[in-house]
Tab-separated table of C-alpha atoms in Angstrom:
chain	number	residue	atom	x	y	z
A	18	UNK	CA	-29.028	-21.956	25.949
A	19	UNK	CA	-26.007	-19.938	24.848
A	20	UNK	CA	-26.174	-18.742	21.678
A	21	UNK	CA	-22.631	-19.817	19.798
A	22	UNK	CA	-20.385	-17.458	17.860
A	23	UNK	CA	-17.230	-19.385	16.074
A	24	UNK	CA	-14.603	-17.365	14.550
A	25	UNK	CA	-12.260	-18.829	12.108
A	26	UNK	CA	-8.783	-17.503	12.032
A	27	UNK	CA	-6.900	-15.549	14.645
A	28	UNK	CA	-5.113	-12.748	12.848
A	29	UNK	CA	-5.747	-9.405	13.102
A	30	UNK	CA	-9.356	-9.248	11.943
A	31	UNK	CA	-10.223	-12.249	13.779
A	32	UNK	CA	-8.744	-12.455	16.784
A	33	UNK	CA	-9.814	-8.689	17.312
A	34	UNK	CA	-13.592	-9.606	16.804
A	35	UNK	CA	-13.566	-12.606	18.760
A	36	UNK	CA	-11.564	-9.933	21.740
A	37	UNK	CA	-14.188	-7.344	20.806
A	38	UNK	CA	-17.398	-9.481	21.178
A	39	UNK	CA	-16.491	-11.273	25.127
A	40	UNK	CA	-16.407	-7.488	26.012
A	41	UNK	CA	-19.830	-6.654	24.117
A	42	UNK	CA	-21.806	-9.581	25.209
A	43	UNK	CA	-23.068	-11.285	28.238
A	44	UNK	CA	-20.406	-14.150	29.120
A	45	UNK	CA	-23.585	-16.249	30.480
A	46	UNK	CA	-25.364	-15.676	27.286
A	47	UNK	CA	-22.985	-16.470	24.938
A	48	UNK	CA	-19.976	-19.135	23.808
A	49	UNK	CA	-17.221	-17.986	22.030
A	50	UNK	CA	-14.690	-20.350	20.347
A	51	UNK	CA	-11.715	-18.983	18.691
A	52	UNK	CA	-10.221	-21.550	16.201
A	53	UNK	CA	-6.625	-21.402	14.795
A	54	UNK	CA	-3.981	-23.669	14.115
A	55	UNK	CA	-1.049	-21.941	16.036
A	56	UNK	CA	-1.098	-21.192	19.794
A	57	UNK	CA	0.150	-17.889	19.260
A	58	UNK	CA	-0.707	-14.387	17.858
A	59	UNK	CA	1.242	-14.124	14.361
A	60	UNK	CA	2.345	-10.341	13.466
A	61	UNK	CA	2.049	-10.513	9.852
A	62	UNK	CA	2.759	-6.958	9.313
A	63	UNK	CA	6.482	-8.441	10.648
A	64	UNK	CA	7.308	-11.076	8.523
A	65	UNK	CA	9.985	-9.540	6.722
A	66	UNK	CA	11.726	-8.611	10.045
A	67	UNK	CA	11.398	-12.222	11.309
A	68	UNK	CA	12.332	-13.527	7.626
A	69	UNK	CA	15.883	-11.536	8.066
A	70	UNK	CA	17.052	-13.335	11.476
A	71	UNK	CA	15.078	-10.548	13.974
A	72	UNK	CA	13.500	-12.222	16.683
A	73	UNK	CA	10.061	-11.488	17.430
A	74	UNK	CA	8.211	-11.302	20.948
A	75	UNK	CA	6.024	-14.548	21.467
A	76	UNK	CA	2.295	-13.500	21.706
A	77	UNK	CA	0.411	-16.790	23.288
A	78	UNK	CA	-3.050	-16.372	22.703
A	79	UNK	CA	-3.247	-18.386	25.991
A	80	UNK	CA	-2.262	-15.275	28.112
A	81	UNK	CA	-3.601	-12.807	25.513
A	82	UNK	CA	-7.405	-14.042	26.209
A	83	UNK	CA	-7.361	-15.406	29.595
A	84	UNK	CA	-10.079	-14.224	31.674
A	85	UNK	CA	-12.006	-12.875	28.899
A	86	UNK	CA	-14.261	-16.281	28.101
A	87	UNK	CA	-13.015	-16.837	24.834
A	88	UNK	CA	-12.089	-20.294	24.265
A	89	UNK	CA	-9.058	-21.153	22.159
A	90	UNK	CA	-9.985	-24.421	19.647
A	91	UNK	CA	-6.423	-25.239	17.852
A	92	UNK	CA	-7.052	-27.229	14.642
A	93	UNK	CA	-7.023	-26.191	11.131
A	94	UNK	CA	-10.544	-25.880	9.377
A	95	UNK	CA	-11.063	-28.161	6.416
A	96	UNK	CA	-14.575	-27.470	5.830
A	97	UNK	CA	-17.747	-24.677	6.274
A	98	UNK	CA	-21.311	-26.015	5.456
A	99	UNK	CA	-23.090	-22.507	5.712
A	100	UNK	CA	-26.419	-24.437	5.518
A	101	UNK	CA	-25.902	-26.913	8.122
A	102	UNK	CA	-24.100	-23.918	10.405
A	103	UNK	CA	-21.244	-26.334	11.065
A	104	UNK	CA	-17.474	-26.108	10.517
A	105	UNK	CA	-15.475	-29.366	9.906
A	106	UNK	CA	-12.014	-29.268	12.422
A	107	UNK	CA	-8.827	-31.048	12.430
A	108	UNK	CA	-6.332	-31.206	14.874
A	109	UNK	CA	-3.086	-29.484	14.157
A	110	UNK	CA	-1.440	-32.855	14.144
A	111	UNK	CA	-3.220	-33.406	10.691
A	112	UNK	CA	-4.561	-36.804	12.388
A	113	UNK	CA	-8.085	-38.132	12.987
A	114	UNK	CA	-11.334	-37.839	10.593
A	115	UNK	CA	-11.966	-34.265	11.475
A	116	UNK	CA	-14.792	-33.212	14.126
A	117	UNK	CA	-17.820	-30.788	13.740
A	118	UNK	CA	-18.545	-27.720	15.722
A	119	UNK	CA	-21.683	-26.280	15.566
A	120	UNK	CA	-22.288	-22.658	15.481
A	121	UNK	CA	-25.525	-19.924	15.714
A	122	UNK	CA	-23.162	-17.108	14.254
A	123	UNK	CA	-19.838	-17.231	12.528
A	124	UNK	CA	-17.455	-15.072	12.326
A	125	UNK	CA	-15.247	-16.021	8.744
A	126	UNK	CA	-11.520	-14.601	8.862
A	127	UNK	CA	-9.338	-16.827	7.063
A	128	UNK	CA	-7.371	-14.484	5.645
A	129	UNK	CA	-5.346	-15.201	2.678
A	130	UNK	CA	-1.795	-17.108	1.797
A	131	UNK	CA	0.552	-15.667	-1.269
A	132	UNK	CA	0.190	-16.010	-4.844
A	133	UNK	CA	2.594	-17.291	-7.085
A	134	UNK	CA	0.045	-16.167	-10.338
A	135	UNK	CA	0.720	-18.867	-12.718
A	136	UNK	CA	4.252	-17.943	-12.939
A	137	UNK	CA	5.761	-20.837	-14.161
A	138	UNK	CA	8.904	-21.825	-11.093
A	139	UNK	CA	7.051	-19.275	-8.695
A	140	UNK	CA	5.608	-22.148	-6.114
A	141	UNK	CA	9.199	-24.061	-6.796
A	142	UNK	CA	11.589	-22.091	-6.271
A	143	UNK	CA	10.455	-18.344	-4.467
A	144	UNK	CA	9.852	-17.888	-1.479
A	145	UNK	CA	7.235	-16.151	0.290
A	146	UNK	CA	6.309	-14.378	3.462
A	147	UNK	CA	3.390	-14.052	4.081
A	148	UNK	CA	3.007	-16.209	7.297
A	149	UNK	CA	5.602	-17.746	9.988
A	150	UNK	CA	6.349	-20.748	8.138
A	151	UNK	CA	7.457	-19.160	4.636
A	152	UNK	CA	8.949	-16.210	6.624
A	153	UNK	CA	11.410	-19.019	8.407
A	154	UNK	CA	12.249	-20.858	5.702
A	155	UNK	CA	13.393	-17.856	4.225
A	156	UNK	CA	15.487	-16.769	6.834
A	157	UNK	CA	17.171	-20.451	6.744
A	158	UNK	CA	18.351	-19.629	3.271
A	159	UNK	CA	19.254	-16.285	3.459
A	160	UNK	CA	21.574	-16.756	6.806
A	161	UNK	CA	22.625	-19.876	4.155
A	162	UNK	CA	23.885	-17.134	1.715
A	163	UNK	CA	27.674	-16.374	1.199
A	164	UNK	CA	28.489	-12.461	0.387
A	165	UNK	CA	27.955	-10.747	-2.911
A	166	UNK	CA	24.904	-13.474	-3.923
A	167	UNK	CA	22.223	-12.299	-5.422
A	168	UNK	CA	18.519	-11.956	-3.785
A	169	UNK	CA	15.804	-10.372	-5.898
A	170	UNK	CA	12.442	-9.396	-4.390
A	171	UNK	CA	9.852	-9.912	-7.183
A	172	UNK	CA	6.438	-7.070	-6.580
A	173	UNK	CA	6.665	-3.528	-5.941
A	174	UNK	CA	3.964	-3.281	-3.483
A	175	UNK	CA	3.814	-2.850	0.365
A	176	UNK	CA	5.424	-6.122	1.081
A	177	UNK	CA	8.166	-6.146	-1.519
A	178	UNK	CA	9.238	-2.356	-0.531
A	179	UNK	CA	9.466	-3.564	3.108
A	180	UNK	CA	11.366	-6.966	2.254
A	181	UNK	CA	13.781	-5.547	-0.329
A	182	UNK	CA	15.262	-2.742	2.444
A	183	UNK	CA	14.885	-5.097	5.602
A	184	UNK	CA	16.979	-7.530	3.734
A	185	UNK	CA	19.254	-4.752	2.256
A	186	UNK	CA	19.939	-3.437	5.672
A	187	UNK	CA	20.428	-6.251	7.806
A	188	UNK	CA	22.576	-8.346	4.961
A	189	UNK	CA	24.436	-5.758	3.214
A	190	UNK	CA	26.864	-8.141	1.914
A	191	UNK	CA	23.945	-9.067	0.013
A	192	UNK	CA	23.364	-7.902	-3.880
A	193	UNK	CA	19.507	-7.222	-3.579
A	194	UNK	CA	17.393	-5.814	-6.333
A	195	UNK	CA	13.684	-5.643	-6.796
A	196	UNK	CA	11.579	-5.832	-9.930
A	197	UNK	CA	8.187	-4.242	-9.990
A	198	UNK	CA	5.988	-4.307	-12.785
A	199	UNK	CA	5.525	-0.328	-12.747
A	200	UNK	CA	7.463	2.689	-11.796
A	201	UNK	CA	9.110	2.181	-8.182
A	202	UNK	CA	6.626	3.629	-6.121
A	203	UNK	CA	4.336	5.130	-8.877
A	204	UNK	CA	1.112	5.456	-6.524
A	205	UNK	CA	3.596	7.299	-3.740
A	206	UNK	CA	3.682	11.564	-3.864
A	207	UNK	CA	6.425	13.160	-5.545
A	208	UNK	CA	7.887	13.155	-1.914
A	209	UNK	CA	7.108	9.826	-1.015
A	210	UNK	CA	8.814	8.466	-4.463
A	211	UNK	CA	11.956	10.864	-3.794
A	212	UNK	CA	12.368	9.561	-0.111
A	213	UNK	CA	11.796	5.850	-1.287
A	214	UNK	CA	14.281	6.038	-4.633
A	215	UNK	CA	16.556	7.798	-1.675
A	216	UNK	CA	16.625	4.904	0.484
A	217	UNK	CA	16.939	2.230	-1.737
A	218	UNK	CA	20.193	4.005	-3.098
A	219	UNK	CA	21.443	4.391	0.110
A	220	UNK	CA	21.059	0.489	0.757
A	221	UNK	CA	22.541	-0.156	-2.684
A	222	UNK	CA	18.919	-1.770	-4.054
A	223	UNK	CA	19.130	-2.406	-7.880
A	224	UNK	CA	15.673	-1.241	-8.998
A	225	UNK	CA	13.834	-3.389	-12.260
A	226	UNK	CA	11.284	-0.757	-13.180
A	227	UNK	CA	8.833	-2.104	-15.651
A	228	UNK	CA	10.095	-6.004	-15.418
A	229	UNK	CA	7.298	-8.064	-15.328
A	230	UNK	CA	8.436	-11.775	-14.002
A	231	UNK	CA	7.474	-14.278	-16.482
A	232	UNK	CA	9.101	-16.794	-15.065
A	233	UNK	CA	11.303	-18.224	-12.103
A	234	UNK	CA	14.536	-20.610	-12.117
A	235	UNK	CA	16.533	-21.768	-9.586
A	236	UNK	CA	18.876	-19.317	-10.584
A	237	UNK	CA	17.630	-16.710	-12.307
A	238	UNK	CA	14.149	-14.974	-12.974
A	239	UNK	CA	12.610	-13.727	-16.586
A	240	UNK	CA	11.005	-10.764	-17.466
A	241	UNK	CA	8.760	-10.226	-19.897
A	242	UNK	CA	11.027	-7.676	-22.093
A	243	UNK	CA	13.216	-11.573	-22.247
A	244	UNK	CA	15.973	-10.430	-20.235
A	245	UNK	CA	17.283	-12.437	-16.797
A	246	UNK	CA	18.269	-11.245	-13.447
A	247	UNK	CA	20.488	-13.822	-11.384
A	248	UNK	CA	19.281	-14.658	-7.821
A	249	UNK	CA	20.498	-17.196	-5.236
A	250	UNK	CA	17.171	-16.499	-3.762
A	251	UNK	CA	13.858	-15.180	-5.477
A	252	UNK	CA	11.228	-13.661	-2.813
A	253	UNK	CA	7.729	-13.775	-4.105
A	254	UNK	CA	5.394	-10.339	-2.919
A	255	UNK	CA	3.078	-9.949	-5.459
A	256	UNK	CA	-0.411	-10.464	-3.616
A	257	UNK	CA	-2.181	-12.645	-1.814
A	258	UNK	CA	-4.691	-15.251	-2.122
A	259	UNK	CA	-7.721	-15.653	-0.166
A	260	UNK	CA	-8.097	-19.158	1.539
A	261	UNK	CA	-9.556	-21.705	-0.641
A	262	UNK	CA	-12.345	-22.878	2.154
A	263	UNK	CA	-15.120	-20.335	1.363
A	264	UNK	CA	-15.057	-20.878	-2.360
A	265	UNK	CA	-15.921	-24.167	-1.942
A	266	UNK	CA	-19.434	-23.367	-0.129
A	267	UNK	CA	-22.931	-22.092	-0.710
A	268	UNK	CA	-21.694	-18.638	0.223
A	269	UNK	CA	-21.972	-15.907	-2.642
A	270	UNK	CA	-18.449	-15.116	-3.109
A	271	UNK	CA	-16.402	-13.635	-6.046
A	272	UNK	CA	-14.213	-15.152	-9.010
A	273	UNK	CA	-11.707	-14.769	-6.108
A	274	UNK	CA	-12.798	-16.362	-3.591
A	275	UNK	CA	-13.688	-13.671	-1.392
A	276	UNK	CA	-17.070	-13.536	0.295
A	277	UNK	CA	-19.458	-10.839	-0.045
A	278	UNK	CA	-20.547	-8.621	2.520
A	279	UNK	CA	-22.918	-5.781	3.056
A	280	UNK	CA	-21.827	-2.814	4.904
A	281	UNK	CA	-21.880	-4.756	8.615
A	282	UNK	CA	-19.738	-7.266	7.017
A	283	UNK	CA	-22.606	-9.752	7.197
A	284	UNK	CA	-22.709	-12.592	4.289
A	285	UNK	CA	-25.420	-11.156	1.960
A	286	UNK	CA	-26.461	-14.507	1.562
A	287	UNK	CA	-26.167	-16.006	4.330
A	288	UNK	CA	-27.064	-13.527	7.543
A	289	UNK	CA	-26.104	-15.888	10.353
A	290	UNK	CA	-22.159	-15.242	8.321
A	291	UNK	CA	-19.816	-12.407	9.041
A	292	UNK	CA	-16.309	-12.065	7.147
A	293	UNK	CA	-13.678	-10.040	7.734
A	294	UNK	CA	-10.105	-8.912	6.765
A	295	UNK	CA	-8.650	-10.875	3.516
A	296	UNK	CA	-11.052	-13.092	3.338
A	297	UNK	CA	-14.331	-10.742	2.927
A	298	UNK	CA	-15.045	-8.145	-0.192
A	299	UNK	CA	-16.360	-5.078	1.670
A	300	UNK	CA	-17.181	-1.509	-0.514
A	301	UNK	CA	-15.147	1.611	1.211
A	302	UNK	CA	-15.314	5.098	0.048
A	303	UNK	CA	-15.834	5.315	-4.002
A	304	UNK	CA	-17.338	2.295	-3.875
A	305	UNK	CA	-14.342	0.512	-3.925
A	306	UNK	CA	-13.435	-2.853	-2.682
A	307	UNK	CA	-10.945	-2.453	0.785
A	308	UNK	CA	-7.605	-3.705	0.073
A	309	UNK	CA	-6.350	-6.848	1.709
A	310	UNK	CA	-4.369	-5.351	4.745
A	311	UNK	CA	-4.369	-4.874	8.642
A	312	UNK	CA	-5.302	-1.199	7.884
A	313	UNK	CA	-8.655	-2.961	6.239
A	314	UNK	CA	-9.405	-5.947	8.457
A	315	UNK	CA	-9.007	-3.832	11.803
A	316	UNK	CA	-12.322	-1.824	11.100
A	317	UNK	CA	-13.741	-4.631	9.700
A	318	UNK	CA	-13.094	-6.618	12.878
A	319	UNK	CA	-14.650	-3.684	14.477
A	320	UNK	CA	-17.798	-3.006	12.351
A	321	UNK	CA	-18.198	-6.890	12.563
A	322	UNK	CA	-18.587	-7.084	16.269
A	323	UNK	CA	-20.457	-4.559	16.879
A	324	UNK	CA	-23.037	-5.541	14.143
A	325	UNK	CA	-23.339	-9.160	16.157
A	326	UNK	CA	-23.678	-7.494	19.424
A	327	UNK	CA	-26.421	-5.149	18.151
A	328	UNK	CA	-28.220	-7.581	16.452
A	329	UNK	CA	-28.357	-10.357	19.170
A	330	UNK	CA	-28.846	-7.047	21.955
A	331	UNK	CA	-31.357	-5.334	20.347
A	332	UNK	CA	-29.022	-1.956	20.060
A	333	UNK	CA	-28.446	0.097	17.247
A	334	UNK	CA	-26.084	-0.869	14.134
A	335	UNK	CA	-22.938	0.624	14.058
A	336	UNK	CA	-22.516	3.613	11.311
A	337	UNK	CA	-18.792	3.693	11.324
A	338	UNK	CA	-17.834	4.330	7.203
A	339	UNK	CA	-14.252	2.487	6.840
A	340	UNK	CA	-11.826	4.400	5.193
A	341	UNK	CA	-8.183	5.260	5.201
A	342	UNK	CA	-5.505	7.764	6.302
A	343	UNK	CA	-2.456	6.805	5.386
A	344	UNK	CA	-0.076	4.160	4.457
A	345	UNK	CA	2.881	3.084	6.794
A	346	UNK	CA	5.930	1.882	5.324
A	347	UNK	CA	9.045	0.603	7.338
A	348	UNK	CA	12.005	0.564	4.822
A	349	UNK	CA	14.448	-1.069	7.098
A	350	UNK	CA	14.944	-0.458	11.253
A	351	UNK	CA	15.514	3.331	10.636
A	352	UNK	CA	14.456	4.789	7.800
A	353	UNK	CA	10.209	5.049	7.115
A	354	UNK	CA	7.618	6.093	4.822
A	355	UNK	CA	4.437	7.349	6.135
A	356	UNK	CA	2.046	8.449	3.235
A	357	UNK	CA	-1.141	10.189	3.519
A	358	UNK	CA	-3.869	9.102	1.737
A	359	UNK	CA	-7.475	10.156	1.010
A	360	UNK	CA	-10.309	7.852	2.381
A	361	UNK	CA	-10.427	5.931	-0.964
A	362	UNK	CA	-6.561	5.388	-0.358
A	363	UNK	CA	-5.039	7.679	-2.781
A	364	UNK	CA	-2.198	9.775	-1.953
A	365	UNK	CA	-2.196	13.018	-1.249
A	366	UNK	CA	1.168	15.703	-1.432
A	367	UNK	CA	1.458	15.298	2.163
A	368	UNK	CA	4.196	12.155	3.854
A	369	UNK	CA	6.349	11.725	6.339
A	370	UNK	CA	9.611	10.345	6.077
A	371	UNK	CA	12.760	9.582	7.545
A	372	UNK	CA	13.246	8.055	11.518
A	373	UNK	CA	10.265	9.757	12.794
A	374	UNK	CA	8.054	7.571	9.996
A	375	UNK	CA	10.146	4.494	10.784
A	376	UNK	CA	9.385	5.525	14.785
A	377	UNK	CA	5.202	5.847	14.012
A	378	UNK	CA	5.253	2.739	11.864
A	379	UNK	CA	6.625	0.357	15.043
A	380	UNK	CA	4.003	2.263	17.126
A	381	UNK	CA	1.661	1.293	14.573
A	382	UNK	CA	2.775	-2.235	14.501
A	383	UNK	CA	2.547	-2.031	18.347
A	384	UNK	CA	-0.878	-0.635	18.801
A	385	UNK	CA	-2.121	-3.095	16.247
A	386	UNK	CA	-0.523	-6.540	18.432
A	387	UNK	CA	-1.894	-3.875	21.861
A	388	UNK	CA	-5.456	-4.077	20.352
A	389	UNK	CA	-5.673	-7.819	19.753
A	390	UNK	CA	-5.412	-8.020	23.711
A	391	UNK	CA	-7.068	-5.093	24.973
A	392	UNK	CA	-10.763	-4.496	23.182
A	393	UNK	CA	-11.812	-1.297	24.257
A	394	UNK	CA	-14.219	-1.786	27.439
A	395	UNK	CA	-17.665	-1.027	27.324
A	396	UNK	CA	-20.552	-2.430	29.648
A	397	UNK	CA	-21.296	-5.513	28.418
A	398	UNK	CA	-25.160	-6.653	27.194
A	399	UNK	CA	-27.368	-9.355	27.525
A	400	UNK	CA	-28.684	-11.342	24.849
A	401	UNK	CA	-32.375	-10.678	23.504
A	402	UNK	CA	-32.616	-13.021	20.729
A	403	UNK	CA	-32.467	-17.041	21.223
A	404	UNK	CA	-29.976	-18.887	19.439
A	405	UNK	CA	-31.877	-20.587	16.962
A	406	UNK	CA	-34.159	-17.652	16.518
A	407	UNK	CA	-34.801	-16.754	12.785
A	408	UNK	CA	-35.711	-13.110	11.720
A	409	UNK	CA	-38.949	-12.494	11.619
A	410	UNK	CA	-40.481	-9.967	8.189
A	411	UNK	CA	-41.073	-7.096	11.419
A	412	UNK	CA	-37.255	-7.511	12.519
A	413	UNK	CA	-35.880	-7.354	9.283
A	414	UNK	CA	-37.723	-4.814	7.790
A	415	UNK	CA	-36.295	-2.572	10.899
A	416	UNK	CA	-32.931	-3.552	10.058
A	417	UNK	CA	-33.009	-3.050	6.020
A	418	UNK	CA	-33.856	0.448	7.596
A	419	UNK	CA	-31.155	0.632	10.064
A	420	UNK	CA	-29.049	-0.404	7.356
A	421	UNK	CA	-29.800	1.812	4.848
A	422	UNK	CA	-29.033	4.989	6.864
A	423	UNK	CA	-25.534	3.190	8.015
């Protein structure tokens, strides 16, 4: 009997572990069903390109796993029952009562939609990007935009950096500000914050330092201080949200949602669970949680697979430690921001700027849609455990030890 591995969610994280595990394990001793609701690879790390009218290559997952034995399920998930080891399906067409599919080891990556915060207005009237849909119905209303209108991107983060200059550039005719809650750029270097304030005055970006958004209109958003700042179109980037699904099962999770894992990003409650990227609080260097990103759900993808393979092979747990090097910013087609960082994600003096960073940031954004499709090979193992095989007090004790020197 093949022992069953389900992955939920093909992003980064997932559809990188599901890649990662046909080319670790057996294909006679194992099934491996990727389920997502879209038939093709989403590069989140590009919304904000596709959002401003760029046109992005199509990345079937039909072509990107064929021969490789993974089989592509598309339907939404509406339900996990981590005791039954079942996951409750619907077909993208929303119809039907929703089917079950069965699993011996799953493989939870989710990931995570945007967050309005409470704002009051946010969910009515911002938009968002952080998938396809939101990213399109942006760019409807933005091509829908007559010159001189105002567009202000609300968070000073990752996203909104990259939003507020893609937009700048391509729409110039465009009066786009942003509004952060801090300083613009305040956890950059002095460099980094002197090449970003440099950019956004070359793309004539009104910068709100220290404007909290209270509130959004249709119109018009609110800061905290009580003052307004017009905009035709309000673009929400302040976080994400882990999908609701997890929070809603016997998994240990946190206040927000996201389920806990030990160091193989295995459920530490329930060991036949793995999560990874958004949707999974791992530890990093410092003890601190991993951000939500692609640089964070890559390695987790990674550590993830290997874990499963090792544990259903009998081979040795991986000992990779996850940490970071730097932090890639495209601020528009030509102009970049590539900050170095400390494995705990702090930066350090050192950044590059300029076209060479905007150059390594689309080889960055390449390599990361490359690696989806091509796992790295390695001779593939055959299964030792049986599917329904629990762990006995011998085999665990040998991997509490395993564990503890990882």
């Amino acid at each position: 009997m093949q022992h069953r591995i389900v992955v939920l969610g093909a992003g980064y994280a997932g559809a990188i572990a599901a890649g990662r595990l046909a080319k670790r394990l057996h294909r006679e001793d194992v099934a491996i069903t990727l389920v997502n609701a879209e038939p093709d690879f989403v590069e989140r790390v590009r919304m904000h390109q596709l959002a401003t009218g760029q046109e992005l290559r199509p990345r079937p997952f039909g072509e990107m796993f064929a021969g490789t034995g993974v089989e592509l399920r598309l339907a939404r998930v509406t339900a996990v029952d981590a005791d039954r080891r079942t996951v409750t399906l619907q077909d993208t067409h929303g119809t039907g009562s929703g089917t079950e599919l069965a699993y011996d080891t799953l493989v939870y990556a989710l990931g995570s939609g945007w967050r309005d915060q409470g704002v009051p207005g946010a969910a009515e009237h911002a938009h968002e990007i952080a998938g396809r849909p939101g990213a399109l119905r942006l760019r409807e209303r933005l091509a829908g935009l007559a010159a001189g209108q105002p567009v202000v991107v609300v968070g000073g983060g990752l996203t909104g950096l990259e939003a507020a200059t893609e937009i700048a550039e391509a729409r110039p005719d465009l009066d786009v500000a942003l509004a952060a809650r801090g300083a613009l750029g305040d956890w950059l270097s002095p460099k980094g914050r002197r090449h970003l304030r440099k950019v956004f005055g070359r793309l004539g970006i009104t910068t709100h330092e220290h404007a909290a958004v209270t509130a959004v209109e249709a119109d018009r958003v609110t800061t905290a201080e009580g003052g307004t700042i017009p905009a035709a179109v309000t673009v929400w980037t302040t976080g994400f949200a882990v999908h609701p699904i997890a929070g809603a099962t016997t998994l240990e999770v946190t206040d927000t949602g996201q389920i806990v894992v030990d160091g193989t990003m295995r459920s530490v409650s329930h060991p036949d669970v793995y999560a990874v990227g958004d949707a999974a609080l791992a530890m990093g260097p410092g003890d601190k949680p991993l951000r939500m990103s692609c640089a964070s759900g890559t390695p987790m993808a990674w550590q993830a697979a290997d874990a499963i393979a090792a544990r259903l092979t009998g081979g040795k747990l991986p000992n990779v430690p996850l940490r970071y090097f730097n932090q890639c910013i495209s601020l528009g087609r030509k102009e970049g921001l590539i900050q170095y960082v400390t494995a705990d994600d702090r930066a350090v003096r050192a950044a590059l700027t300029g076209r060479t960073a905007a150059l390594y940031k689309e080889l960055v954004c390449k390599g990361a849609a490359w690696a989806v499709a091509h796992p790295l090979p390695v001779r593939r193992r055959r299964v030792v455990r049986r599917p329904q095989e629990t762990v006995t007090a011998v085999e665990a004790t040998g991997e509490a030890t395993a564990e503890a020197t990882a």
